[in-house]
Amino acid sequence: DIQMTQSPSSLSASIGDTVTITCRASQYIGIFLNWFQQRPGKAPHTLIHSAYILQTGVPSRFSASWSGTEYTLTISSLQPEDSGTYYCRQSYDVPKTFGQGTRLEIK
Amino acid sequence: EVQLVESGGGLVKPGGSLRLSCATSGFTFTSAWMSWVRQAPGKGLEWVGRITSNGDGGRTDYAAVVRGRFVLSRDDSKATLDLQMNSLKTEDTGVYYCTTDEGVWGNGTSVIVSS
């Protein structure tokens, strides 16, 4: 199975800050990488597909990139509603595997 | 508007069975590849399984921890996705989400396996 190592496991930042979350795949996965946001008590929803493409309706302060097997989600100009847990997931092969999640607290 | 609505969750004893359903609308279900993802209480997301479109063979793949116990199926005439869960274990407890491969999620249905 492809392992997705996500870091950090948690972070705290202030409104207006920029934060970065990273996922590293255990092998080549190309652009088959998604990012999800899960607000407390809610279902996840998709932020990014195909490694860097913003899902329709997602604010442009979310962006993503990759280099080799390292994938990065950047959230700029943090807003209160960005609080929650973020997950990466590879869809290159089954079983699709998720990162462990990053809990983001807005101070 | 694309909608996925899960149902069928509930409380079941270990060893029991439960059938979850996902009613869909707002997109072309017949060509959609569909998955189930679950989340144990206080834990992260875990992929359960996927079914391809019937046009792509209706192939199913499962996570190792559920293979042989869970069965995915689809009814294109009703635009529904089902998850038959057998031989349930306490560790199957969690919220089960229906998702499309295009990234749409339902709101989930809760499954509790407990004696």
PDB file of C-alpha atoms in Angstrom:
ATOM      1  CA  ASP A   1       0.000   0.000   0.000  1.00  0.00           C
ATOM      2  CA  ILE A   2       1.093   3.581  -0.617  1.00  0.00           C
ATOM      3  CA  GLN A   3       1.814   5.399   2.623  1.00  0.00           C
ATOM      4  CA  MET A   4       1.017   9.102   2.973  1.00  0.00           C
ATOM      5  CA  THR A   5       2.997  10.889   5.661  1.00  0.00           C
ATOM      6  CA  GLN A   6       1.407  14.190   6.583  1.00  0.00           C
ATOM      7  CA  SER A   7       2.931  16.956   8.685  1.00  0.00           C
ATOM      8  CA  PRO A   8       2.529  18.705  10.976  1.00  0.00           C
ATOM      9  CA  SER A   9      -0.119  16.842  12.954  1.00  0.00           C
ATOM     10  CA  SER A  10      -1.362  20.142  14.346  1.00  0.00           C
ATOM     11  CA  LEU A  11      -0.645  23.817  14.111  1.00  0.00           C
ATOM     12  CA  SER A  12      -1.925  27.072  15.468  1.00  0.00           C
ATOM     13  CA  ALA A  13      -1.928  30.328  13.553  1.00  0.00           C
ATOM     14  CA  SER A  14      -3.525  33.743  13.602  1.00  0.00           C
ATOM     15  CA  ILE A  15      -6.009  35.342  11.274  1.00  0.00           C
ATOM     16  CA  GLY A  16      -4.173  36.676   8.248  1.00  0.00           C
ATOM     17  CA  ASP A  17      -1.259  34.256   8.569  1.00  0.00           C
ATOM     18  CA  THR A  18      -0.067  31.837   5.907  1.00  0.00           C
ATOM     19  CA  VAL A  19       0.338  28.156   6.762  1.00  0.00           C
ATOM     20  CA  THR A  20       1.686  25.160   4.905  1.00  0.00           C
ATOM     21  CA  ILE A  21       0.807  21.491   5.259  1.00  0.00           C
ATOM     22  CA  THR A  22       2.874  18.778   3.639  1.00  0.00           C
ATOM     23  CA  CYS A  23       2.242  15.206   2.539  1.00  0.00           C
ATOM     24  CA  ARG A  24       4.903  12.842   1.400  1.00  0.00           C
ATOM     25  CA  ALA A  25       4.028   9.738  -0.589  1.00  0.00           C
ATOM     26  CA  SER A  26       5.974   6.520  -0.137  1.00  0.00           C
ATOM     27  CA  GLN A  27       6.209   6.124  -3.910  1.00  0.00           C
ATOM     28  CA  TYR A  28       5.417   7.911  -7.143  1.00  0.00           C
ATOM     29  CA  ILE A  29       1.762   8.991  -7.355  1.00  0.00           C
ATOM     30  CA  GLY A  30       1.949  11.652 -10.052  1.00  0.00           C
ATOM     31  CA  ILE A  31      -0.784  14.242  -9.634  1.00  0.00           C
ATOM     32  CA  PHE A  32      -3.212  11.772  -8.089  1.00  0.00           C
ATOM     33  CA  LEU A  33      -3.420  13.705  -4.852  1.00  0.00           C
ATOM     34  CA  ASN A  34      -6.408  15.363  -3.222  1.00  0.00           C
ATOM     35  CA  TRP A  35      -6.695  17.717  -0.278  1.00  0.00           C
ATOM     36  CA  PHE A  36      -9.757  17.747   1.981  1.00  0.00           C
ATOM     37  CA  GLN A  37     -10.964  20.027   4.728  1.00  0.00           C
ATOM     38  CA  GLN A  38     -13.109  18.807   7.597  1.00  0.00           C
ATOM     39  CA  ARG A  39     -14.596  21.375   9.922  1.00  0.00           C
ATOM     40  CA  PRO A  40     -15.487  20.168  13.420  1.00  0.00           C
ATOM     41  CA  GLY A  41     -18.592  18.000  13.402  1.00  0.00           C
ATOM     42  CA  LYS A  42     -18.983  18.221   9.641  1.00  0.00           C
ATOM     43  CA  ALA A  43     -18.371  16.011   6.642  1.00  0.00           C
ATOM     44  CA  PRO A  44     -15.142  16.464   4.724  1.00  0.00           C
ATOM     45  CA  HIS A  45     -15.170  18.424   1.531  1.00  0.00           C
ATOM     46  CA  THR A  46     -12.693  18.610  -1.313  1.00  0.00           C
ATOM     47  CA  LEU A  47     -10.384  21.585  -1.641  1.00  0.00           C
ATOM     48  CA  ILE A  48      -7.916  20.436  -4.275  1.00  0.00           C
ATOM     49  CA  HIS A  49      -7.880  17.668  -6.858  1.00  0.00           C
ATOM     50  CA  SER A  50      -5.161  16.524  -9.230  1.00  0.00           C
ATOM     51  CA  ALA A  51      -2.521  17.865  -6.841  1.00  0.00           C
ATOM     52  CA  TYR A  52      -3.022  21.566  -7.600  1.00  0.00           C
ATOM     53  CA  ILE A  53      -6.477  22.230  -9.098  1.00  0.00           C
ATOM     54  CA  LEU A  54      -8.894  24.123  -6.902  1.00  0.00           C
ATOM     55  CA  GLN A  55     -12.318  22.517  -6.565  1.00  0.00           C
ATOM     56  CA  THR A  56     -15.105  24.791  -7.788  1.00  0.00           C
ATOM     57  CA  GLY A  57     -16.139  27.257  -5.126  1.00  0.00           C
ATOM     58  CA  VAL A  58     -13.001  26.965  -3.008  1.00  0.00           C
ATOM     59  CA  PRO A  59     -11.472  30.350  -2.145  1.00  0.00           C
ATOM     60  CA  SER A  60      -8.302  31.315  -3.983  1.00  0.00           C
ATOM     61  CA  ARG A  61      -6.399  31.695  -0.706  1.00  0.00           C
ATOM     62  CA  PHE A  62      -6.035  27.907  -0.912  1.00  0.00           C
ATOM     63  CA  SER A  63      -3.294  26.696  -3.205  1.00  0.00           C
ATOM     64  CA  ALA A  64      -1.267  23.558  -3.675  1.00  0.00           C
ATOM     65  CA  SER A  65       1.876  22.368  -5.356  1.00  0.00           C
ATOM     66  CA  TRP A  66       4.152  19.386  -5.504  1.00  0.00           C
ATOM     67  CA  SER A  67       7.705  18.349  -6.129  1.00  0.00           C
ATOM     68  CA  GLY A  68       8.527  14.704  -6.660  1.00  0.00           C
ATOM     69  CA  THR A  69       6.612  12.835  -3.991  1.00  0.00           C
ATOM     70  CA  GLU A  70       6.124  15.813  -1.695  1.00  0.00           C
ATOM     71  CA  TYR A  71       2.816  17.664  -1.862  1.00  0.00           C
ATOM     72  CA  THR A  72       2.033  20.974  -0.233  1.00  0.00           C
ATOM     73  CA  LEU A  73      -1.172  22.753   0.695  1.00  0.00           C
ATOM     74  CA  THR A  74      -0.836  26.456   1.427  1.00  0.00           C
ATOM     75  CA  ILE A  75      -3.521  28.562   3.045  1.00  0.00           C
ATOM     76  CA  SER A  76      -2.880  32.281   2.924  1.00  0.00           C
ATOM     77  CA  SER A  77      -4.731  35.098   4.668  1.00  0.00           C
ATOM     78  CA  LEU A  78      -6.150  32.685   7.235  1.00  0.00           C
ATOM     79  CA  GLN A  79      -9.794  33.188   8.125  1.00  0.00           C
ATOM     80  CA  PRO A  80     -11.698  31.909  11.184  1.00  0.00           C
ATOM     81  CA  GLU A  81     -13.635  29.436   9.015  1.00  0.00           C
ATOM     82  CA  ASP A  82     -10.369  27.732   8.024  1.00  0.00           C
ATOM     83  CA  SER A  83     -10.253  26.039  11.410  1.00  0.00           C
ATOM     84  CA  GLY A  84     -10.529  22.275  11.143  1.00  0.00           C
ATOM     85  CA  THR A  85      -8.608  19.221  10.069  1.00  0.00           C
ATOM     86  CA  TYR A  86      -6.954  18.846   6.691  1.00  0.00           C
ATOM     87  CA  TYR A  87      -6.232  15.557   4.976  1.00  0.00           C
ATOM     88  CA  CYS A  88      -4.351  14.546   1.897  1.00  0.00           C
ATOM     89  CA  ARG A  89      -5.230  11.376   0.001  1.00  0.00           C
ATOM     90  CA  GLN A  90      -3.611   9.588  -2.892  1.00  0.00           C
ATOM     91  CA  SER A  91      -5.848   8.201  -5.624  1.00  0.00           C
ATOM     92  CA  TYR A  92      -3.040   6.750  -7.759  1.00  0.00           C
ATOM     93  CA  ASP A  93      -3.799   3.213  -6.660  1.00  0.00           C
ATOM     94  CA  VAL A  94      -6.120   1.234  -4.445  1.00  0.00           C
ATOM     95  CA  PRO A  95      -6.330   1.131  -1.546  1.00  0.00           C
ATOM     96  CA  LYS A  96      -6.616   4.889  -1.603  1.00  0.00           C
ATOM     97  CA  THR A  97      -4.757   6.101   1.433  1.00  0.00           C
ATOM     98  CA  PHE A  98      -5.094   9.211   3.532  1.00  0.00           C
ATOM     99  CA  GLY A  99      -2.570  11.171   5.490  1.00  0.00           C
ATOM    100  CA  GLN A 100      -3.030  11.230   9.241  1.00  0.00           C
ATOM    101  CA  GLY A 101      -4.541  14.698   9.196  1.00  0.00           C
ATOM    102  CA  THR A 102      -3.433  18.163  10.302  1.00  0.00           C
ATOM    103  CA  ARG A 103      -5.502  19.966  12.893  1.00  0.00           C
ATOM    104  CA  LEU A 104      -5.461  23.711  12.299  1.00  0.00           C
ATOM    105  CA  GLU A 105      -6.399  26.026  15.118  1.00  0.00           C
ATOM    106  CA  ILE A 106      -7.028  29.684  14.459  1.00  0.00           C
ATOM    107  CA  LYS A 107      -5.852  31.749  17.413  1.00  0.00           C
TER     108      LYS A 107
ATOM    109  CA  GLU B   1     -26.790  20.589  -7.446  1.00  0.00           C
ATOM    110  CA  VAL B   2     -24.914  17.387  -6.750  1.00  0.00           C
ATOM    111  CA  GLN B   3     -26.249  15.594  -3.670  1.00  0.00           C
ATOM    112  CA  LEU B   4     -25.291  12.416  -1.873  1.00  0.00           C
ATOM    113  CA  VAL B   5     -27.505  11.273   1.004  1.00  0.00           C
ATOM    114  CA  GLU B   6     -26.486   8.294   3.088  1.00  0.00           C
ATOM    115  CA  SER B   7     -28.894   6.202   5.118  1.00  0.00           C
ATOM    116  CA  GLY B   8     -29.092   2.873   6.903  1.00  0.00           C
ATOM    117  CA  GLY B   9     -26.776   3.464   9.816  1.00  0.00           C
ATOM    118  CA  GLY B  10     -27.603   2.385  13.329  1.00  0.00           C
ATOM    119  CA  LEU B  11     -26.687   0.207  16.282  1.00  0.00           C
ATOM    120  CA  VAL B  12     -25.820  -3.420  15.607  1.00  0.00           C
ATOM    121  CA  LYS B  13     -24.268  -6.199  17.680  1.00  0.00           C
ATOM    122  CA  PRO B  14     -20.860  -7.640  16.827  1.00  0.00           C
ATOM    123  CA  GLY B  15     -21.255 -10.296  14.171  1.00  0.00           C
ATOM    124  CA  GLY B  16     -24.366  -8.637  12.801  1.00  0.00           C
ATOM    125  CA  SER B  17     -25.086  -7.067   9.440  1.00  0.00           C
ATOM    126  CA  LEU B  18     -26.120  -3.662   8.191  1.00  0.00           C
ATOM    127  CA  ARG B  19     -26.813  -2.256   4.743  1.00  0.00           C
ATOM    128  CA  LEU B  20     -25.977   1.357   3.992  1.00  0.00           C
ATOM    129  CA  SER B  21     -27.392   3.222   1.034  1.00  0.00           C
ATOM    130  CA  CYS B  22     -26.367   6.392  -0.751  1.00  0.00           C
ATOM    131  CA  ALA B  23     -28.995   8.200  -2.797  1.00  0.00           C
ATOM    132  CA  THR B  24     -27.508  10.473  -5.413  1.00  0.00           C
ATOM    133  CA  SER B  25     -28.739  13.263  -7.656  1.00  0.00           C
ATOM    134  CA  GLY B  26     -27.477  16.122  -9.760  1.00  0.00           C
ATOM    135  CA  PHE B  27     -24.875  14.264 -11.815  1.00  0.00           C
ATOM    136  CA  THR B  28     -24.559  11.382 -14.245  1.00  0.00           C
ATOM    137  CA  PHE B  29     -24.457   8.480 -11.822  1.00  0.00           C
ATOM    138  CA  THR B  30     -24.075   5.851 -14.521  1.00  0.00           C
ATOM    139  CA  SER B  31     -20.572   7.051 -15.378  1.00  0.00           C
ATOM    140  CA  ALA B  32     -19.470   7.831 -11.829  1.00  0.00           C
ATOM    141  CA  TRP B  33     -16.935   5.850  -9.862  1.00  0.00           C
ATOM    142  CA  MET B  34     -18.108   5.806  -6.250  1.00  0.00           C
ATOM    143  CA  SER B  35     -16.433   5.157  -2.918  1.00  0.00           C
ATOM    144  CA  TRP B  36     -17.173   4.778   0.763  1.00  0.00           C
ATOM    145  CA  VAL B  37     -14.932   6.378   3.366  1.00  0.00           C
ATOM    146  CA  ARG B  38     -15.326   5.965   7.108  1.00  0.00           C
ATOM    147  CA  GLN B  39     -14.178   7.742  10.216  1.00  0.00           C
ATOM    148  CA  ALA B  40     -13.941   6.123  13.620  1.00  0.00           C
ATOM    149  CA  PRO B  41     -14.755   8.396  16.573  1.00  0.00           C
ATOM    150  CA  GLY B  42     -11.948  10.903  17.065  1.00  0.00           C
ATOM    151  CA  LYS B  43      -9.863   9.360  14.289  1.00  0.00           C
ATOM    152  CA  GLY B  44      -8.881  10.157  10.728  1.00  0.00           C
ATOM    153  CA  LEU B  45     -10.430   9.222   7.416  1.00  0.00           C
ATOM    154  CA  GLU B  46     -10.195   5.652   6.138  1.00  0.00           C
ATOM    155  CA  TRP B  47     -11.013   4.507   2.621  1.00  0.00           C
ATOM    156  CA  VAL B  48     -13.383   1.513   2.658  1.00  0.00           C
ATOM    157  CA  GLY B  49     -13.897   0.618  -0.969  1.00  0.00           C
ATOM    158  CA  ARG B  50     -14.756   1.707  -4.477  1.00  0.00           C
ATOM    159  CA  ILE B  51     -16.920   0.587  -7.345  1.00  0.00           C
ATOM    160  CA  THR B  52     -16.279   1.639 -10.913  1.00  0.00           C
ATOM    161  CA  SER B  53     -19.037   2.496 -13.353  1.00  0.00           C
ATOM    162  CA  ASN B  54     -20.742  -0.431 -15.020  1.00  0.00           C
ATOM    163  CA  GLY B  55     -19.328   0.870 -18.289  1.00  0.00           C
ATOM    164  CA  ASP B  56     -15.879   0.330 -16.787  1.00  0.00           C
ATOM    165  CA  GLY B  57     -16.774  -3.143 -15.605  1.00  0.00           C
ATOM    166  CA  GLY B  58     -18.433  -2.434 -12.284  1.00  0.00           C
ATOM    167  CA  ARG B  59     -15.197  -3.499 -10.607  1.00  0.00           C
ATOM    168  CA  THR B  60     -14.981  -3.372  -6.826  1.00  0.00           C
ATOM    169  CA  ASP B  61     -11.924  -2.850  -4.647  1.00  0.00           C
ATOM    170  CA  TYR B  62     -11.838  -2.962  -0.857  1.00  0.00           C
ATOM    171  CA  ALA B  63      -9.599  -2.059   2.025  1.00  0.00           C
ATOM    172  CA  ALA B  64      -7.948  -5.158   3.418  1.00  0.00           C
ATOM    173  CA  VAL B  65      -9.691  -4.760   6.789  1.00  0.00           C
ATOM    174  CA  VAL B  66     -13.156  -5.100   5.223  1.00  0.00           C
ATOM    175  CA  ARG B  67     -12.452  -7.388   2.261  1.00  0.00           C
ATOM    176  CA  GLY B  68     -14.590 -10.520   2.466  1.00  0.00           C
ATOM    177  CA  ARG B  69     -17.052  -8.883   4.868  1.00  0.00           C
ATOM    178  CA  PHE B  70     -18.277  -5.802   2.977  1.00  0.00           C
ATOM    179  CA  VAL B  71     -19.833  -5.738  -0.474  1.00  0.00           C
ATOM    180  CA  LEU B  72     -20.315  -2.679  -2.659  1.00  0.00           C
ATOM    181  CA  SER B  73     -23.070  -2.561  -5.235  1.00  0.00           C
ATOM    182  CA  ARG B  74     -24.798   0.015  -7.389  1.00  0.00           C
ATOM    183  CA  ASP B  75     -28.194   0.429  -9.019  1.00  0.00           C
ATOM    184  CA  ASP B  76     -27.852   2.737 -11.981  1.00  0.00           C
ATOM    185  CA  SER B  77     -31.627   2.774 -12.543  1.00  0.00           C
ATOM    186  CA  LYS B  78     -32.102   4.336  -9.100  1.00  0.00           C
ATOM    187  CA  ALA B  79     -28.761   6.196  -8.948  1.00  0.00           C
ATOM    188  CA  THR B  80     -27.973   4.550  -5.642  1.00  0.00           C
ATOM    189  CA  LEU B  81     -24.891   3.024  -4.094  1.00  0.00           C
ATOM    190  CA  ASP B  82     -25.098   0.360  -1.407  1.00  0.00           C
ATOM    191  CA  LEU B  83     -22.658  -1.041   1.133  1.00  0.00           C
ATOM    192  CA  GLN B  84     -23.585  -4.412   2.608  1.00  0.00           C
ATOM    193  CA  MET B  85     -21.648  -4.895   5.821  1.00  0.00           C
ATOM    194  CA  ASN B  86     -21.488  -8.395   7.316  1.00  0.00           C
ATOM    195  CA  SER B  87     -19.672  -9.929  10.276  1.00  0.00           C
ATOM    196  CA  LEU B  88     -19.413  -6.500  11.823  1.00  0.00           C
ATOM    197  CA  LYS B  89     -16.766  -5.813  14.437  1.00  0.00           C
ATOM    198  CA  THR B  90     -16.580  -3.134  17.108  1.00  0.00           C
ATOM    199  CA  GLU B  91     -13.773  -1.504  15.135  1.00  0.00           C
ATOM    200  CA  ASP B  92     -16.195  -0.915  12.255  1.00  0.00           C
ATOM    201  CA  THR B  93     -17.885   1.743  14.391  1.00  0.00           C
ATOM    202  CA  GLY B  94     -17.824   5.181  12.823  1.00  0.00           C
ATOM    203  CA  VAL B  95     -19.388   7.576  10.381  1.00  0.00           C
ATOM    204  CA  TYR B  96     -19.597   6.258   6.836  1.00  0.00           C
ATOM    205  CA  TYR B  97     -19.417   8.707   3.941  1.00  0.00           C
ATOM    206  CA  CYS B  98     -20.395   8.167   0.348  1.00  0.00           C
ATOM    207  CA  THR B  99     -18.158  10.015  -2.119  1.00  0.00           C
ATOM    208  CA  THR B 100     -17.740  10.458  -5.821  1.00  0.00           C
ATOM    209  CA  ASP B 101     -14.341  10.222  -7.480  1.00  0.00           C
ATOM    210  CA  GLU B 102     -14.905  13.853  -8.535  1.00  0.00           C
ATOM    211  CA  GLY B 103     -14.732  14.872  -4.889  1.00  0.00           C
ATOM    212  CA  VAL B 104     -18.318  15.262  -3.693  1.00  0.00           C
ATOM    213  CA  TRP B 105     -19.140  13.944  -0.220  1.00  0.00           C
ATOM    214  CA  GLY B 106     -22.346  13.079   1.544  1.00  0.00           C
ATOM    215  CA  ASN B 107     -23.016  14.055   5.147  1.00  0.00           C
ATOM    216  CA  GLY B 108     -22.475  10.548   6.434  1.00  0.00           C
ATOM    217  CA  THR B 109     -24.395   7.946   8.382  1.00  0.00           C
ATOM    218  CA  SER B 110     -23.362   6.647  11.783  1.00  0.00           C
ATOM    219  CA  VAL B 111     -22.703   2.972  12.460  1.00  0.00           C
ATOM    220  CA  ILE B 112     -22.234   1.704  16.004  1.00  0.00           C
ATOM    221  CA  VAL B 113     -21.186  -1.875  16.555  1.00  0.00           C
ATOM    222  CA  SER B 114     -21.609  -2.725  20.197  1.00  0.00           C
ATOM    223  CA  SER B 115     -23.049  -5.425  22.400  1.00  0.00           C
TER     224      SER B 115
END
